[in-house]
XYZ file of C-alpha atoms in Angstrom:
319
model
C 30.191 26.763 73.709
C 33.183 26.121 75.803
C 35.633 29.940 75.865
C 38.252 28.259 76.577
C 38.383 25.227 73.464
C 37.289 24.343 70.695
C 34.474 21.567 71.175
C 34.797 17.661 69.917
C 32.879 18.268 66.882
C 34.758 21.110 65.443
C 37.388 19.950 65.676
C 36.449 16.838 63.684
C 35.514 19.899 60.971
C 39.497 19.378 59.054
C 39.228 16.150 58.609
C 35.661 15.994 56.182
C 38.006 18.566 53.614
C 40.601 15.705 53.233
C 37.502 12.921 53.107
C 36.468 15.669 50.373
C 39.777 16.322 48.917
C 40.589 12.108 47.393
C 37.102 13.061 45.944
C 37.318 16.409 44.649
C 40.342 17.774 42.781
C 41.536 20.825 43.229
C 38.545 22.461 44.947
C 39.587 22.961 48.102
C 38.112 26.331 49.010
C 35.032 25.586 47.338
C 34.724 22.539 49.467
C 35.188 24.831 52.784
C 32.321 26.936 51.009
C 30.018 23.624 50.206
C 31.148 22.624 53.804
C 30.309 25.892 56.034
C 26.593 26.270 54.134
C 25.914 22.562 54.958
C 26.902 23.385 59.064
C 25.341 26.581 58.560
C 21.275 24.566 58.514
C 21.705 26.274 54.435
C 20.877 25.530 51.584
C 23.652 25.995 47.765
C 23.082 26.402 44.617
C 25.688 24.790 42.541
C 25.914 26.843 39.076
C 28.546 25.991 36.553
C 29.096 24.131 33.121
C 28.741 20.136 33.131
C 31.299 17.850 33.775
C 33.062 20.633 36.519
C 32.210 17.878 39.240
C 29.582 19.089 40.528
C 26.928 16.193 41.075
C 30.049 14.681 42.567
C 30.787 16.956 45.532
C 26.905 16.650 47.122
C 26.762 12.237 46.974
C 30.738 12.678 48.813
C 29.313 15.222 51.018
C 26.381 13.282 52.353
C 28.844 9.917 52.536
C 31.455 12.423 55.036
C 28.329 13.973 57.309
C 27.228 9.909 57.007
C 24.298 11.316 56.688
C 21.071 9.828 54.050
C 21.015 11.256 50.815
C 18.720 10.969 47.806
C 19.216 12.824 44.147
C 16.583 14.153 41.655
C 17.307 14.660 37.718
C 15.590 17.894 36.729
C 13.213 17.290 34.050
C 10.490 19.144 32.311
C 7.513 15.932 33.122
C 8.729 15.703 36.622
C 5.967 16.650 38.857
C 5.983 18.133 42.414
C 4.519 14.740 43.613
C 8.357 12.851 42.391
C 9.602 14.685 44.571
C 7.380 15.398 47.953
C 5.399 12.207 47.867
C 1.703 11.604 47.025
C -1.591 9.649 48.755
C -2.617 6.428 47.315
C -5.809 4.967 47.799
C -4.709 1.484 49.919
C -7.413 -1.607 48.971
C -6.229 -3.819 51.042
C -6.803 -2.328 53.799
C -9.386 1.048 52.381
C -6.858 3.902 53.709
C -5.208 6.132 51.376
C -1.996 6.333 52.303
C 1.158 8.320 52.026
C 3.646 7.427 50.081
C 6.960 9.942 51.288
C 8.990 10.657 48.145
C 13.445 11.458 47.869
C 12.310 14.558 49.662
C 12.971 12.235 53.050
C 16.108 12.313 52.879
C 19.234 14.753 54.659
C 20.881 15.289 51.675
C 18.959 16.357 48.846
C 20.400 17.101 45.414
C 18.336 18.879 43.469
C 19.982 17.769 39.408
C 19.515 20.276 36.326
C 17.198 21.970 38.962
C 16.208 25.004 35.832
C 15.093 22.124 33.894
C 12.528 21.050 36.421
C 8.617 23.556 35.560
C 8.116 25.898 38.162
C 5.728 24.789 39.738
C 8.002 21.412 40.376
C 10.648 23.811 41.962
C 7.929 25.592 44.349
C 7.286 22.503 45.544
C 10.788 22.503 47.295
C 9.695 25.912 48.722
C 8.095 24.909 51.768
C 11.387 22.157 52.737
C 13.732 24.914 51.994
C 12.203 27.161 54.035
C 10.020 25.646 56.524
C 11.208 22.257 57.073
C 8.282 20.982 55.919
C 5.912 19.976 53.170
C 2.685 19.766 53.689
C 0.431 17.353 51.848
C -3.038 16.844 51.404
C -3.860 18.982 53.859
C -1.632 17.184 56.234
C 2.227 18.423 57.323
C 4.994 16.406 57.011
C 8.161 17.223 58.969
C 11.250 16.272 57.173
C 14.279 14.920 58.889
C 17.348 16.924 60.563
C 19.290 17.869 59.959
C 17.755 18.491 56.060
C 20.085 20.760 52.931
C 19.306 21.061 49.494
C 22.219 21.036 47.234
C 21.236 22.079 43.791
C 22.815 22.072 40.543
C 21.784 24.408 37.682
C 23.477 24.679 34.577
C 23.598 28.419 33.197
C 24.859 28.067 29.569
C 21.517 25.601 28.887
C 18.947 28.644 27.642
C 16.744 24.740 25.688
C 14.270 23.505 28.047
C 14.483 25.406 31.358
C 13.336 27.202 33.454
C 15.086 30.339 35.478
C 14.678 29.923 38.903
C 12.515 32.735 40.281
C 13.570 35.664 43.243
C 11.624 34.063 46.213
C 13.529 30.703 45.645
C 17.337 31.543 44.685
C 16.637 33.579 48.198
C 15.732 30.296 49.976
C 19.772 29.148 49.314
C 21.962 30.462 51.701
C 25.279 30.572 48.919
C 25.338 29.998 45.297
C 28.789 28.861 44.213
C 30.870 27.897 40.815
C 33.302 25.272 40.680
C 35.450 26.352 37.410
C 38.115 25.006 36.288
C 41.382 23.797 38.367
C 44.339 23.823 37.412
C 46.508 22.127 34.644
C 48.380 19.740 36.748
C 45.471 19.270 39.063
C 43.841 18.627 35.427
C 46.004 15.646 35.320
C 45.894 14.178 38.558
C 42.093 14.628 38.033
C 42.609 12.044 35.004
C 44.491 9.871 37.075
C 42.011 9.089 39.722
C 39.215 8.412 37.598
C 41.140 6.102 34.732
C 43.432 4.862 35.814
C 43.171 3.930 39.655
C 40.299 2.836 41.713
C 38.081 5.052 42.674
C 38.806 5.923 46.846
C 36.255 5.159 49.128
C 35.636 7.636 51.716
C 35.474 7.451 55.289
C 32.260 8.936 57.439
C 33.661 11.961 59.634
C 30.370 12.627 61.631
C 27.332 11.129 61.868
C 23.496 12.733 62.134
C 23.499 13.721 65.173
C 26.713 15.157 64.944
C 26.068 17.295 62.232
C 22.779 18.329 64.457
C 25.264 19.258 67.477
C 27.743 21.133 64.634
C 25.188 23.203 63.375
C 23.793 23.865 67.218
C 27.826 24.918 67.637
C 27.628 27.235 64.660
C 24.926 29.469 66.383
C 27.138 30.050 69.060
C 29.606 31.700 67.251
C 30.251 34.669 68.697
C 30.086 38.444 66.582
C 30.748 40.896 68.171
C 28.860 44.507 68.086
C 31.189 45.870 65.642
C 31.393 43.094 63.365
C 27.750 43.182 63.604
C 27.367 46.731 63.003
C 29.979 45.581 59.763
C 27.558 43.443 58.165
C 24.871 45.260 58.497
C 26.191 48.426 57.108
C 27.953 46.033 54.124
C 24.207 44.781 53.552
C 23.102 48.648 53.607
C 24.948 50.095 51.419
C 24.226 46.927 48.510
C 20.951 49.034 48.759
C 22.383 52.739 47.784
C 25.180 51.384 45.264
C 23.688 52.891 41.729
C 24.245 50.338 39.614
C 21.625 47.900 41.939
C 18.096 47.741 41.969
C 17.010 45.291 44.184
C 19.518 45.049 47.070
C 20.429 42.725 50.558
C 16.857 42.225 51.969
C 16.668 41.840 56.078
C 16.633 38.204 55.836
C 20.417 37.607 53.326
C 21.668 40.174 55.900
C 20.561 37.132 58.477
C 21.940 34.858 55.900
C 25.428 36.232 56.229
C 25.777 36.178 59.312
C 25.587 32.742 59.421
C 27.490 31.996 57.339
C 30.087 33.822 58.896
C 29.572 32.134 61.672
C 29.902 28.332 60.003
C 33.730 29.673 58.248
C 35.024 31.139 61.285
C 33.713 27.703 63.144
C 35.445 26.012 59.907
C 38.742 27.560 60.623
C 38.362 26.585 64.266
C 37.573 30.187 65.738
C 35.333 30.545 68.533
C 34.247 34.302 67.278
C 33.813 35.942 63.607
C 36.029 37.870 61.999
C 35.542 40.537 59.661
C 37.707 38.287 57.519
C 34.754 35.468 57.603
C 32.539 38.340 56.782
C 34.368 39.230 53.381
C 34.136 35.721 52.519
C 30.780 34.992 53.212
C 30.463 37.763 51.354
C 30.349 36.988 47.938
C 28.531 33.733 47.844
C 25.614 34.717 50.276
C 24.824 38.021 47.792
C 25.231 37.203 44.435
C 22.297 35.271 43.443
C 20.812 37.801 45.714
C 21.453 40.993 44.087
C 19.144 42.774 41.431
C 21.564 45.274 39.205
C 20.425 47.890 37.094
C 22.276 47.214 34.662
C 23.132 44.336 31.703
C 26.526 45.495 29.921
C 28.651 43.959 32.706
C 27.726 40.383 32.125
C 28.302 38.271 34.208
C 30.752 39.947 36.435
C 28.048 42.644 36.981
C 27.789 41.444 40.186
C 31.159 40.347 41.680
C 32.717 43.945 40.586
C 29.557 45.493 42.563
C 30.314 43.613 46.198
C 33.295 44.459 45.421
C 32.796 47.552 45.497
C 30.943 47.465 48.599
C 32.948 45.737 50.171
C 35.972 49.138 49.317
C 33.527 51.626 50.203
C 32.615 50.341 54.070
C 34.827 50.962 56.470
C 36.087 47.549 58.418
C 36.114 47.385 62.141
C 39.818 46.819 63.418
C 38.525 45.450 66.338
C 38.976 41.500 66.952
C 36.081 40.127 67.676
C 36.486 37.845 70.963
C 40.070 38.861 71.329
């Protein structure tokens, strides 16, 4: 990346957030976090109660990125072939032909992923990890870019299948939209009920997104910041309330996500503040606590404790 200035692609990133804000009210921070995850080439798990805009956000992101979009509704009777595709016999030419499933897209929305059976959930594993799928002994590459945005309802207990740790680890980040402020909710109702839904414009296209992902990987991470990232990950392994801490892959994910947040902020280097902002979304779904009484806030408390306990480097990277 040019050291003198930000790139033309990077200069258009703020326009993505502005476009998304036309559809999603009061969630600017979350919009930035989701956008950064996609620019890092990662997958996103949106976990929240129904009606907070998860599906709307995923569809809007694909539109603004100028990418192909498919949505799959998770249900207990959903089969792996419904996701990946199936080989079908064609009597016309007496041949078997592979019919590609909806996973052959750029942005795949897996709505209510925890309603799908483990067998169907596992069909996503190869795609999320290797950017490819296998069917009947043949491997098929997925389009570039490719990322999954999955939604999950954490309050459901009937007819759901919790995601195994191996699949949770494939998600770069887990995010929660949450409820918005009262005035923002009033504005949201006005937009949805009383005005025509505003059309979104594509800010990037397929080639632009691939280029942006390549540029993210070139964002500078100084030795001091890299040591800070590794120290944070290792601190989760020795915390007395953590049974299973951050894996080496989680530390790589934290580094990549910090790079994407720096790119989003139109900088060419990662700062400790980027790492701090990236830490919770990348670690919350990966840590296994050895205590239950802390409830849903347990991971947040442990992560805050780790952040406070690891010294922050004083020197700014890239300056």
